[in-house]
Amino acid sequence: MMEPSYELFDHTADMGIRVRAASLPELLAPAGEGLYAVIGNVVAGEEAEPVAFDLTGRESAELLRDYLAELLILFERDHRVVTAVDPSVFTEDRLAATVQTGRLDAQRSALLREVKAITYHELDVRLIPGGYEATLIVDI
Amino acid sequence: MPEPYTGPLERIDETRWRIPKSYKEGMRVDGIIYADDILIEAVKQDKSPDQVANVAHLPGIVKHSLAMPDIHWGYGFCIGGVAATDPKQGGVISPGGVGYDINCGVRLLSTNIRLEDAQPRMERLVETLFKTVPCGVGRGGIIKFGKKELRRLMTDGSPYVVNNGYGWDGDIEATEAGGCINDARPDFLSNRALERGFDQCGTLGSGNHFIEVQLIEHIDNPQAAKAMGLTEGNISVMIHSGSRGLGYQVCDDAIKELRNIPRKYGIDLPDKQLVCAPVESPEGQRYLGAMGAAANYAWANRQVLTHLTRQAFAEVFGQPSERLGMSLIYDVAHNIAKMEPYDVGGKQTELCVHRKGATRAFPPGHPELPDRYKSIGQPVLVPGDMGRSSYVLVGRPGAMEHTFGSCCHGAGRRLSRGAAIRAAKGRSIRRELLDRGVIAKARGRTGLDEEQPDAYKDVLQVVDVLHAADISHRVARLRPVGVIKG
């Protein structure tokens, strides 16, 4: 069974996130962790608040990008960090999930980079032995 | 590591290389890359030439898909990419040809302060700039704008904030397009874009954005330098920032909205990030209007940053900034699309010129230039890196003939952020900069490592290519002495 994981990789002026998991829904948690790893050491406070997403589209790679774009907005606009993910649907044309969020603890966090956007450049979700692999590049 | 480019590159002359349109099916024009023998080897190390070839697929593209010598891998367009399309020939507008940071750009302020007078106060000056100018991730601005004010600001651009006390009258004339795109449509922005923008006007951001105090170290062109108010031995201030979260969201919204539009108009694209719409279509007009609003926000942002910089100087030098001679020399956009007239086959034609990491470089006599620059050409500001130098150039007639009035925007990255961090391991970049006479302060722990001088190409090599090609000529070399980064 493939453990959900992420790794960051180099892109000339920006950064890439490669995510692996046994199923599409399981990609969500490590993708979010990868995004926060690009931003720095992001620590959430204890106070929790659920946020629900229901995204539609035409392919899973675009939906995963849209999901990370939602997380970026939550972070930048509301200073909220996802602490747990409960995906209910992630298919080729729909992504629905409820996430628990905590308020960013600025004192305990070390923010290194401002992520401008989650791009479509080299965006990919593909089947690999034992699960799925997603590639996303973020603009710094 | 990115894969190297293996396609064709034919030498045209000492400064230009051609990617023939026969390289890929669907290319409508040749690609042309400006580079010398050394830079072209670096260009081949990633897929950016393929991006030049991809842009050549855009409907209505005129003459060539171009790349400046600071080319590197971007999204859709390469960084350093220039493409002009003719709306009357089905020409398109592509948000990927502008980038996420709409109207990211650079401005340069003069001072009458000699380096020897500034040096004893440089540490305090850098500290004061760092304290006065909000910078780094998540830092809101000092000035908050309500929705109504924000819409006015996006309609009027930098004149709005100047008229509200954040600048001098002369600042407007010294800004590309007078700091305002007239057809801006703030009403085309999403609520999300407005929410990202309401508290960020007057913030520097992070990444490669900076404020640098620079010594005017060498003058190449005394006549042009005099017209600009550049005096050897004085210090100047360079500000690099853009449209912040508001602009990023405008681009993100546009790419999402335009996902299905190429299919609607029967446009085949080799890369999703090149999504586009005909300039004259409702979708194209919608993006142009929203982009104009974000561009105006960016000009207002750099104007407020200028105001804060003048405040910091006044505090440290104990004199009003007017007495310190802190005039705006010029402000240029380097991520933008604009409608501009060019000679196409002997006929004046209004083209949509995309500059993605490229700077406008109008020659002497161009009607858009302020009177004081009519005889010398438009000032072009090319930041290098925080350890070596930056350049002031002027636009030349060759730019109108060959590059749609465009030239380079910087040195261009040589190392990825990860590679730069690895190269900085066991070193103190701050200390190394200090040894070079540069006092640097950054908010993020890895900011200086990622932006260290070795991460960039030598900017002199880049500007020399365009000097030789008569696109732009060198006016002055500026050396950093104090830097703040987010």
XYZ file of C-alpha atoms in Angstrom:
626
model
C 0.000 0.000 0.000
C 1.470 3.310 -1.074
C 1.856 5.821 1.763
C 0.715 9.362 0.868
C 3.803 11.536 0.403
C 5.085 14.688 -1.252
C 8.433 15.996 -2.413
C 9.492 19.417 -3.641
C 11.513 19.739 -6.815
C 13.351 22.533 -8.573
C 11.922 24.738 -11.282
C 14.103 27.608 -12.517
C 12.491 30.544 -10.732
C 9.784 28.676 -8.870
C 9.079 25.329 -7.191
C 7.385 22.060 -8.004
C 5.413 19.655 -5.792
C 5.256 15.947 -6.623
C 2.604 14.023 -4.696
C 2.000 10.279 -4.478
C -0.852 8.289 -2.912
C -2.743 5.033 -3.338
C -5.929 6.778 -4.512
C -7.054 10.115 -5.896
C -8.729 11.260 -2.631
C -5.575 10.439 -0.695
C -3.597 12.886 -2.864
C -5.300 15.849 -1.180
C -3.572 15.747 2.207
C 0.043 15.474 0.952
C -0.648 18.050 -1.794
C -1.667 20.555 0.896
C 1.382 19.670 3.002
C 3.564 20.242 -0.053
C 2.062 23.674 -0.604
C 2.719 24.657 3.015
C 6.273 23.316 2.763
C 6.881 25.724 -0.137
C 5.568 28.615 1.982
C 7.784 27.648 4.926
C 7.177 26.177 8.352
C 3.442 26.781 8.648
C 1.920 26.124 12.070
C -1.813 26.222 12.804
C -3.336 27.329 16.094
C -5.642 25.007 18.017
C -8.964 26.687 17.259
C -10.629 24.613 14.511
C -13.093 25.542 11.799
C -14.382 23.275 9.031
C -14.443 24.435 5.397
C -16.220 22.470 2.662
C -15.230 22.423 -0.997
C -17.231 21.071 -3.898
C -15.352 21.658 -7.146
C -16.309 20.528 -10.609
C -14.167 20.299 -13.699
C -13.152 18.142 -16.585
C -10.037 16.382 -15.319
C -8.512 15.369 -12.018
C -5.285 17.345 -12.505
C -7.206 20.607 -12.911
C -9.364 19.772 -9.903
C -6.310 19.136 -7.744
C -4.877 22.474 -8.911
C -8.170 24.195 -8.077
C -8.150 22.579 -4.614
C -4.654 23.923 -3.878
C -5.724 27.341 -5.210
C -8.545 27.260 -2.601
C -6.018 26.416 0.132
C -3.833 29.307 -1.005
C -6.771 31.729 -0.715
C -7.648 30.382 2.739
C -4.055 30.996 3.769
C -3.541 34.435 2.253
C -6.959 35.993 2.787
C -8.146 34.285 5.977
C -4.805 33.223 7.500
C -6.158 29.704 7.895
C -4.211 26.469 7.578
C -5.674 23.056 6.802
C -4.993 20.568 9.584
C -7.069 17.586 8.430
C -8.717 16.525 5.185
C -11.833 14.407 4.773
C -12.365 13.822 1.052
C -15.764 12.515 0.043
C -15.381 12.482 -3.760
C -12.407 12.913 -6.078
C -13.017 11.741 -9.627
C -12.234 13.082 -13.076
C -14.992 15.687 -12.881
C -15.653 16.373 -9.175
C -13.710 17.009 -6.011
C -15.618 17.334 -2.737
C -13.968 17.491 0.646
C -14.330 18.949 4.101
C -11.154 20.237 5.677
C -10.466 21.277 9.246
C -8.577 24.537 9.488
C -6.761 26.342 12.260
C -5.753 29.985 12.345
C -2.131 30.553 11.329
C 0.056 30.815 14.418
C 2.364 33.593 13.228
C 4.614 33.354 16.282
C 5.406 29.671 15.776
C 5.501 29.793 11.960
C 8.452 30.757 9.770
C 7.120 32.017 6.449
C 9.736 31.921 3.702
C 7.992 32.386 0.381
C 4.892 34.014 -1.012
C 3.152 31.662 -3.426
C 1.554 33.727 -6.177
C -0.441 30.950 -7.786
C -0.762 27.259 -8.566
C 0.022 27.061 -12.273
C -1.142 24.785 -15.084
C 2.441 24.383 -16.253
C 3.357 20.668 -16.511
C 0.254 19.944 -14.425
C -0.358 16.227 -14.314
C -2.080 13.407 -12.423
C -1.167 9.942 -13.624
C -1.474 6.333 -12.647
C 1.710 4.719 -11.365
C 2.208 1.231 -9.962
C 0.334 1.130 -6.643
C -1.466 4.451 -7.002
C -1.305 7.974 -8.421
C 1.342 10.611 -8.897
C 0.543 14.318 -9.292
C 2.851 17.115 -10.440
C 2.152 20.773 -9.721
C 4.322 23.858 -10.162
C 3.745 26.940 -8.037
C 4.695 30.471 -8.988
C 6.883 32.207 -6.395
C 16.587 18.994 -13.399
C 14.822 20.278 -16.538
C 15.504 18.493 -19.783
C 17.731 20.385 -22.212
C 16.414 21.785 -25.488
C 17.348 19.609 -28.437
C 15.521 21.403 -31.267
C 16.990 23.619 -33.978
C 18.742 26.935 -33.304
C 20.104 28.615 -36.428
C 22.493 31.513 -36.059
C 21.207 34.674 -37.798
C 24.002 37.035 -36.713
C 26.139 37.861 -33.663
C 23.117 38.431 -31.398
C 20.210 36.412 -32.827
C 19.248 32.748 -33.188
C 16.297 31.403 -35.145
C 13.926 28.538 -34.376
C 12.449 27.917 -37.851
C 8.695 27.546 -38.079
C 9.264 24.154 -39.639
C 10.366 22.905 -36.178
C 6.831 22.186 -34.960
C 3.642 21.704 -36.880
C 1.343 24.643 -36.232
C 4.031 27.290 -35.767
C 2.869 30.358 -37.687
C 6.137 32.319 -37.500
C 9.797 31.715 -36.647
C 11.066 32.078 -33.110
C 14.004 34.423 -32.529
C 16.177 34.403 -29.406
C 18.618 37.220 -28.620
C 21.830 35.800 -27.154
C 25.582 35.695 -27.686
C 27.670 32.524 -27.985
C 27.942 32.130 -24.207
C 24.349 32.909 -23.230
C 22.925 30.606 -25.895
C 24.610 27.640 -24.210
C 22.727 28.483 -20.988
C 19.495 28.914 -22.950
C 19.773 25.342 -24.262
C 19.849 23.917 -20.724
C 16.074 24.014 -20.323
C 12.936 23.932 -22.454
C 12.526 27.704 -22.757
C 13.273 27.620 -26.537
C 10.359 25.172 -26.853
C 8.187 27.793 -25.143
C 9.325 30.347 -27.768
C 8.226 27.821 -30.417
C 4.888 27.222 -28.628
C 4.093 30.947 -28.576
C 4.639 30.967 -32.357
C 1.385 28.934 -32.587
C -0.771 31.841 -31.338
C -3.304 33.059 -33.920
C -2.551 36.475 -35.401
C 1.075 36.532 -34.229
C 3.081 39.075 -36.236
C 6.645 38.672 -37.561
C 8.260 36.479 -34.862
C 7.923 34.934 -31.426
C 10.763 36.681 -29.583
C 12.894 36.067 -26.514
C 15.286 38.493 -24.877
C 18.741 37.381 -23.628
C 17.498 37.005 -20.036
C 15.249 34.165 -21.251
C 14.517 31.300 -18.899
C 11.838 28.693 -18.398
C 8.441 30.134 -17.459
C 4.818 29.035 -17.864
C 3.313 29.143 -21.319
C 5.554 31.991 -22.424
C 9.182 31.857 -21.387
C 10.416 34.630 -19.114
C 11.869 37.231 -21.469
C 9.194 36.502 -24.075
C 7.708 39.087 -26.441
C 4.870 38.465 -28.906
C 2.678 40.882 -30.838
C -0.657 39.852 -32.324
C -2.862 41.665 -34.807
C -6.501 41.791 -33.606
C -7.718 42.389 -37.174
C -6.114 39.118 -38.220
C -7.697 37.092 -35.409
C -4.871 37.980 -33.043
C -5.245 36.747 -29.473
C -4.506 37.950 -25.967
C -3.049 35.357 -23.584
C -2.808 35.818 -19.794
C 0.224 33.499 -19.948
C 1.949 36.184 -22.027
C 1.610 38.614 -19.131
C 2.143 36.360 -16.144
C 0.655 36.117 -12.673
C 2.319 39.283 -11.402
C 0.564 41.697 -13.770
C 2.638 44.865 -14.257
C 5.465 43.655 -12.129
C 7.969 46.416 -12.803
C 10.806 48.592 -11.677
C 11.246 52.260 -10.847
C 14.323 54.320 -10.116
C 14.595 57.403 -7.903
C 17.503 59.831 -8.034
C 19.036 61.539 -4.992
C 21.573 64.317 -4.561
C 23.273 62.332 -1.783
C 26.918 61.435 -2.363
C 27.932 57.887 -1.458
C 30.465 59.124 1.118
C 27.690 61.036 2.893
C 25.316 58.071 2.769
C 27.794 55.385 3.808
C 27.939 56.250 7.549
C 24.130 56.067 7.716
C 23.654 53.058 5.418
C 22.938 50.545 8.176
C 20.338 52.852 9.707
C 18.888 53.574 6.271
C 18.431 49.876 5.501
C 16.892 49.298 8.952
C 14.552 52.265 8.479
C 13.466 51.129 5.013
C 12.844 47.644 6.423
C 10.740 49.100 9.248
C 8.855 51.583 7.036
C 8.063 49.405 4.008
C 5.851 46.366 4.695
C 7.589 43.357 3.160
C 7.542 39.584 3.332
C 4.805 36.948 3.329
C 1.434 38.046 4.693
C 2.398 41.636 5.523
C -0.506 44.005 4.979
C -0.059 47.612 3.914
C -0.223 50.674 6.117
C -2.934 52.207 3.929
C -6.220 50.303 3.699
C -8.588 50.907 0.823
C -12.318 50.251 0.930
C -13.972 48.605 -2.089
C -15.069 51.943 -3.563
C -11.607 53.499 -3.150
C -9.971 50.373 -4.542
C -12.116 50.618 -7.669
C -11.138 54.272 -8.105
C -7.490 53.346 -7.623
C -7.760 50.623 -10.281
C -9.471 53.024 -12.675
C -7.023 55.907 -12.225
C -3.743 54.120 -11.381
C -0.868 55.966 -9.744
C -2.427 59.452 -10.279
C -5.100 58.387 -7.747
C -2.581 57.856 -4.955
C -0.484 60.881 -6.001
C -3.628 63.029 -5.761
C -4.195 61.580 -2.290
C -0.817 62.763 -1.056
C 1.405 59.762 -1.802
C 3.681 61.327 -4.392
C 4.775 64.323 -6.388
C 3.152 65.641 -9.561
C 6.293 64.860 -11.586
C 5.982 61.172 -10.660
C 3.063 60.690 -13.029
C 4.874 61.943 -16.129
C 7.863 59.745 -15.249
C 5.766 56.578 -15.218
C 5.132 54.405 -18.274
C 1.672 55.260 -19.646
C 1.378 57.955 -16.967
C 0.751 55.151 -14.472
C -2.698 54.439 -15.884
C -4.212 52.198 -18.545
C -7.321 54.052 -19.648
C -9.514 51.096 -20.527
C -9.176 49.406 -17.144
C -12.306 47.633 -15.908
C -12.248 47.048 -12.143
C -15.826 45.767 -12.439
C -14.437 42.694 -14.238
C -12.508 41.571 -11.133
C -13.765 38.804 -8.872
C -14.500 39.466 -5.217
C -11.611 37.176 -4.436
C -9.195 39.428 -6.354
C -10.513 42.477 -4.485
C -10.162 40.655 -1.158
C -6.547 39.795 -1.948
C -5.845 43.409 -2.903
C -7.573 45.540 -0.314
C -4.669 45.710 2.162
C -1.673 45.060 -0.117
C -1.226 48.376 -1.917
C 2.070 49.724 -0.605
C 3.625 46.337 0.176
C 6.774 44.938 -1.388
C 6.020 41.198 -1.306
C 8.712 38.531 -1.300
C 10.594 36.419 -3.867
C 12.698 38.599 -6.143
C 11.034 41.878 -5.133
C 13.305 44.411 -3.474
C 14.221 47.971 -2.663
C 17.899 48.667 -3.387
C 20.007 51.678 -2.568
C 22.487 51.862 -5.434
C 25.620 53.843 -6.174
C 25.683 55.419 -9.635
C 29.068 53.909 -10.332
C 29.732 54.574 -13.989
C 28.159 56.685 -16.716
C 28.343 55.368 -20.295
C 26.195 58.036 -21.928
C 26.630 61.481 -20.285
C 23.941 63.213 -22.364
C 21.264 60.674 -21.461
C 22.445 60.489 -17.851
C 22.159 64.263 -17.544
C 18.618 64.242 -18.933
C 17.680 61.603 -16.359
C 19.408 63.356 -13.454
C 21.954 60.579 -12.914
C 25.223 61.855 -11.399
C 28.207 59.560 -10.941
C 28.981 59.098 -7.249
C 25.424 59.854 -6.083
C 23.111 57.198 -4.738
C 19.812 56.181 -6.327
C 16.979 53.892 -5.232
C 15.478 51.059 -7.271
C 12.077 49.575 -6.377
C 10.881 46.244 -7.806
C 7.315 45.057 -7.111
C 4.017 44.403 -8.874
C 0.279 43.967 -8.441
C 0.510 41.660 -5.411
C -2.277 39.189 -4.617
C -4.825 41.166 -6.616
C -2.908 40.722 -9.855
C -2.123 37.060 -9.164
C -5.830 36.414 -8.696
C -6.790 38.277 -11.889
C -4.432 36.009 -13.834
C -5.613 32.863 -12.045
C -9.277 33.766 -12.673
C -8.563 34.537 -16.332
C -6.752 31.277 -17.036
C -9.619 29.377 -15.432
C -12.289 31.328 -17.336
C -10.439 30.902 -20.621
C -9.870 27.130 -20.261
C -12.535 26.280 -22.835
C -12.286 29.388 -24.979
C -9.607 28.213 -27.454
C -11.913 25.313 -28.366
C -14.820 27.759 -28.859
C -12.776 29.726 -31.418
C -11.123 26.671 -32.980
C -7.664 27.456 -31.641
C -5.206 24.576 -31.176
C -2.590 25.173 -28.494
C 0.455 23.107 -27.559
C 0.337 24.149 -23.853
C -2.624 24.740 -21.476
C -0.846 27.677 -19.894
C -1.120 29.483 -23.259
C -4.917 29.735 -23.057
C -6.084 32.782 -24.956
C -8.998 34.515 -26.636
C -9.197 36.727 -29.715
C -8.433 40.298 -28.624
C -11.723 41.518 -30.108
C -13.857 38.780 -28.539
C -15.922 39.455 -25.378
C -13.614 37.104 -23.456
C -10.476 38.852 -24.741
C -11.879 42.278 -23.905
C -12.837 41.053 -20.445
C -9.283 39.905 -19.707
C -7.769 43.110 -21.147
C -10.050 45.213 -18.916
C -9.249 43.200 -15.793
C -5.531 43.156 -16.618
C -5.617 46.950 -17.033
C -7.167 47.319 -13.570
C -4.464 45.119 -12.039
C -1.764 47.042 -13.948
C -3.105 50.306 -12.510
C -3.057 48.746 -9.027
C 0.609 47.828 -9.552
C 1.521 51.390 -10.553
C -0.292 52.674 -7.462
C 1.565 50.085 -5.376
C 4.995 51.207 -6.598
C 3.899 54.814 -6.077
C 3.008 54.183 -2.420
C 6.302 52.274 -2.006
C 8.021 55.393 -3.399
C 6.241 57.546 -0.818
C 7.366 55.230 2.003
C 10.935 55.189 0.647
C 11.022 58.993 0.595
C 9.720 59.004 4.199
C 12.511 56.643 5.284
C 15.194 58.769 3.591
C 13.799 61.965 5.132
C 13.913 60.371 8.581
C 17.497 59.120 8.230
C 18.965 62.201 6.526
C 16.912 64.713 8.555
C 15.697 66.608 5.479
C 12.524 66.586 3.377
C 12.812 64.211 0.439
C 12.400 67.169 -1.961
C 15.676 68.574 -0.665
C 17.305 65.171 -1.091
C 16.438 65.359 -4.813
C 14.375 62.169 -4.765
C 12.737 62.571 -8.167
C 11.335 59.627 -10.049
C 13.586 58.977 -13.049
C 11.236 56.446 -14.616
C 8.922 53.501 -13.927
C 8.659 50.572 -16.328
C 6.338 47.581 -16.494
C 7.861 44.246 -17.448
C 4.806 41.924 -17.279
C 2.062 43.442 -19.393
C 0.106 43.402 -22.660
C -0.589 46.724 -24.372
C -2.133 47.970 -27.564
C 0.569 49.834 -29.492
C 0.918 50.952 -33.141
C 3.705 49.442 -35.300
C 4.678 49.455 -38.921
C 3.607 46.115 -40.382
C 4.338 45.797 -44.088
C 4.404 49.590 -44.483
C 1.065 50.086 -42.720
C 0.545 51.456 -39.187
C -1.209 48.653 -37.339
C -2.492 48.507 -33.772
C -0.979 45.377 -32.207
C -1.434 43.653 -28.872
C 2.126 43.435 -27.548
C 2.735 40.866 -24.807
C 5.814 41.477 -22.658
C 6.413 38.664 -20.190
C 9.606 39.534 -18.354
C 10.470 42.127 -20.984
C 10.619 45.920 -20.799
C 9.296 48.552 -23.168
C 12.210 50.374 -24.842
C 10.897 53.195 -27.038
C 13.486 55.118 -29.099
C 14.141 58.890 -29.258
C 11.231 60.830 -30.714
C 8.519 58.355 -29.770
C 5.278 60.283 -29.116
C 4.596 58.453 -25.837
C 7.775 59.756 -24.195
C 7.779 62.733 -21.828
C 9.427 65.845 -23.285
C 12.593 65.502 -21.236
C 13.258 62.051 -22.748
C 12.183 62.799 -26.338
C 15.734 63.422 -27.540
C 17.421 60.505 -25.721
C 14.841 57.699 -25.762
C 12.953 55.939 -23.000
C 14.845 55.019 -19.835
C 14.954 51.230 -19.458
C 15.677 49.851 -15.989
C 17.389 46.475 -15.813
C 18.022 45.114 -12.327
C 20.884 42.648 -12.087
C 21.556 40.958 -8.783
C 22.129 42.262 -5.286
C 25.900 41.729 -5.350
C 27.020 43.013 -8.731
C 25.187 45.654 -10.699
C 22.052 46.916 -12.403
C 21.837 49.025 -15.565
C 19.991 52.019 -16.897
C 19.595 51.862 -20.679
C 17.756 53.889 -23.312
C 15.560 52.544 -26.074
C 16.934 52.615 -29.638
C 15.341 52.603 -33.113
C 16.289 48.928 -33.508
C 13.711 48.075 -30.846
C 10.900 49.414 -33.025
C 12.246 47.601 -36.076
C 12.953 44.202 -34.499
C 11.382 43.684 -31.040
C 8.119 45.651 -30.915
C 9.786 48.295 -28.777
C 10.995 45.782 -26.195
C 14.180 44.722 -24.452
C 15.317 42.605 -21.489
C 14.016 42.997 -17.924
C 16.814 41.647 -15.773
C 19.741 39.276 -15.590
C 17.651 36.111 -15.784
C 17.943 33.256 -13.315
C 20.771 30.776 -13.691
C 20.082 28.589 -10.632
C 16.759 27.274 -9.347
C 15.763 28.268 -5.807
C 16.641 24.802 -4.517
C 20.048 24.865 -6.205
C 20.727 28.317 -4.787
C 19.882 27.134 -1.253
C 22.170 24.123 -1.693
C 24.945 26.382 -2.990
C 24.533 28.631 0.082
C 24.914 25.769 2.568
C 27.678 26.506 5.063
C 27.962 30.108 3.845
C 26.502 33.358 5.082
C 25.223 35.236 2.044
C 24.563 38.273 4.234
C 28.224 38.266 5.315
C 29.447 37.773 1.739
C 27.335 40.705 0.578
C 28.723 42.812 3.417
C 32.251 41.957 2.216
C 31.213 43.356 -1.189
C 29.962 46.539 0.487
C 26.257 45.651 0.462
C 24.132 45.798 3.610
C 21.213 43.403 3.048
C 18.196 42.633 5.181
C 15.501 40.072 4.365
C 12.473 38.878 6.295
C 12.466 35.252 5.183
C 15.275 32.964 6.428
C 16.127 31.694 2.935
C 15.409 34.905 1.009
C 19.027 35.993 0.656
C 20.171 32.426 -0.142
C 17.620 32.011 -2.948
C 18.356 35.445 -4.388
C 22.149 35.366 -3.978
C 24.201 36.881 -6.822
C 25.285 33.448 -8.149
C 21.620 32.565 -8.794
C 21.592 35.070 -11.679
C 23.383 35.467 -14.984
C 25.783 38.373 -15.345
C 23.492 41.266 -16.262
C 26.286 42.974 -18.236
C 26.370 40.042 -20.658
C 22.604 40.373 -21.123
C 22.542 44.128 -21.734
C 25.582 43.940 -24.014
C 23.704 41.670 -26.421
C 20.950 44.279 -26.792
C 23.476 47.118 -26.984
C 25.176 45.341 -29.888
C 21.810 44.702 -31.555
C 20.866 48.428 -31.286
C 17.764 47.541 -29.262
C 18.886 49.572 -26.240
C 22.103 51.347 -25.260
C 23.847 51.512 -21.904
C 23.539 54.783 -19.951
C 24.737 53.985 -16.429
C 25.894 51.161 -14.206
C 24.482 51.059 -10.679
C 26.073 49.088 -7.836
C 24.002 47.994 -4.833
C 25.040 49.261 -1.400
C 21.879 48.559 0.619
C 19.078 46.041 0.006
C 15.789 45.090 1.620
C 13.865 41.993 0.564
C 10.687 40.314 1.711
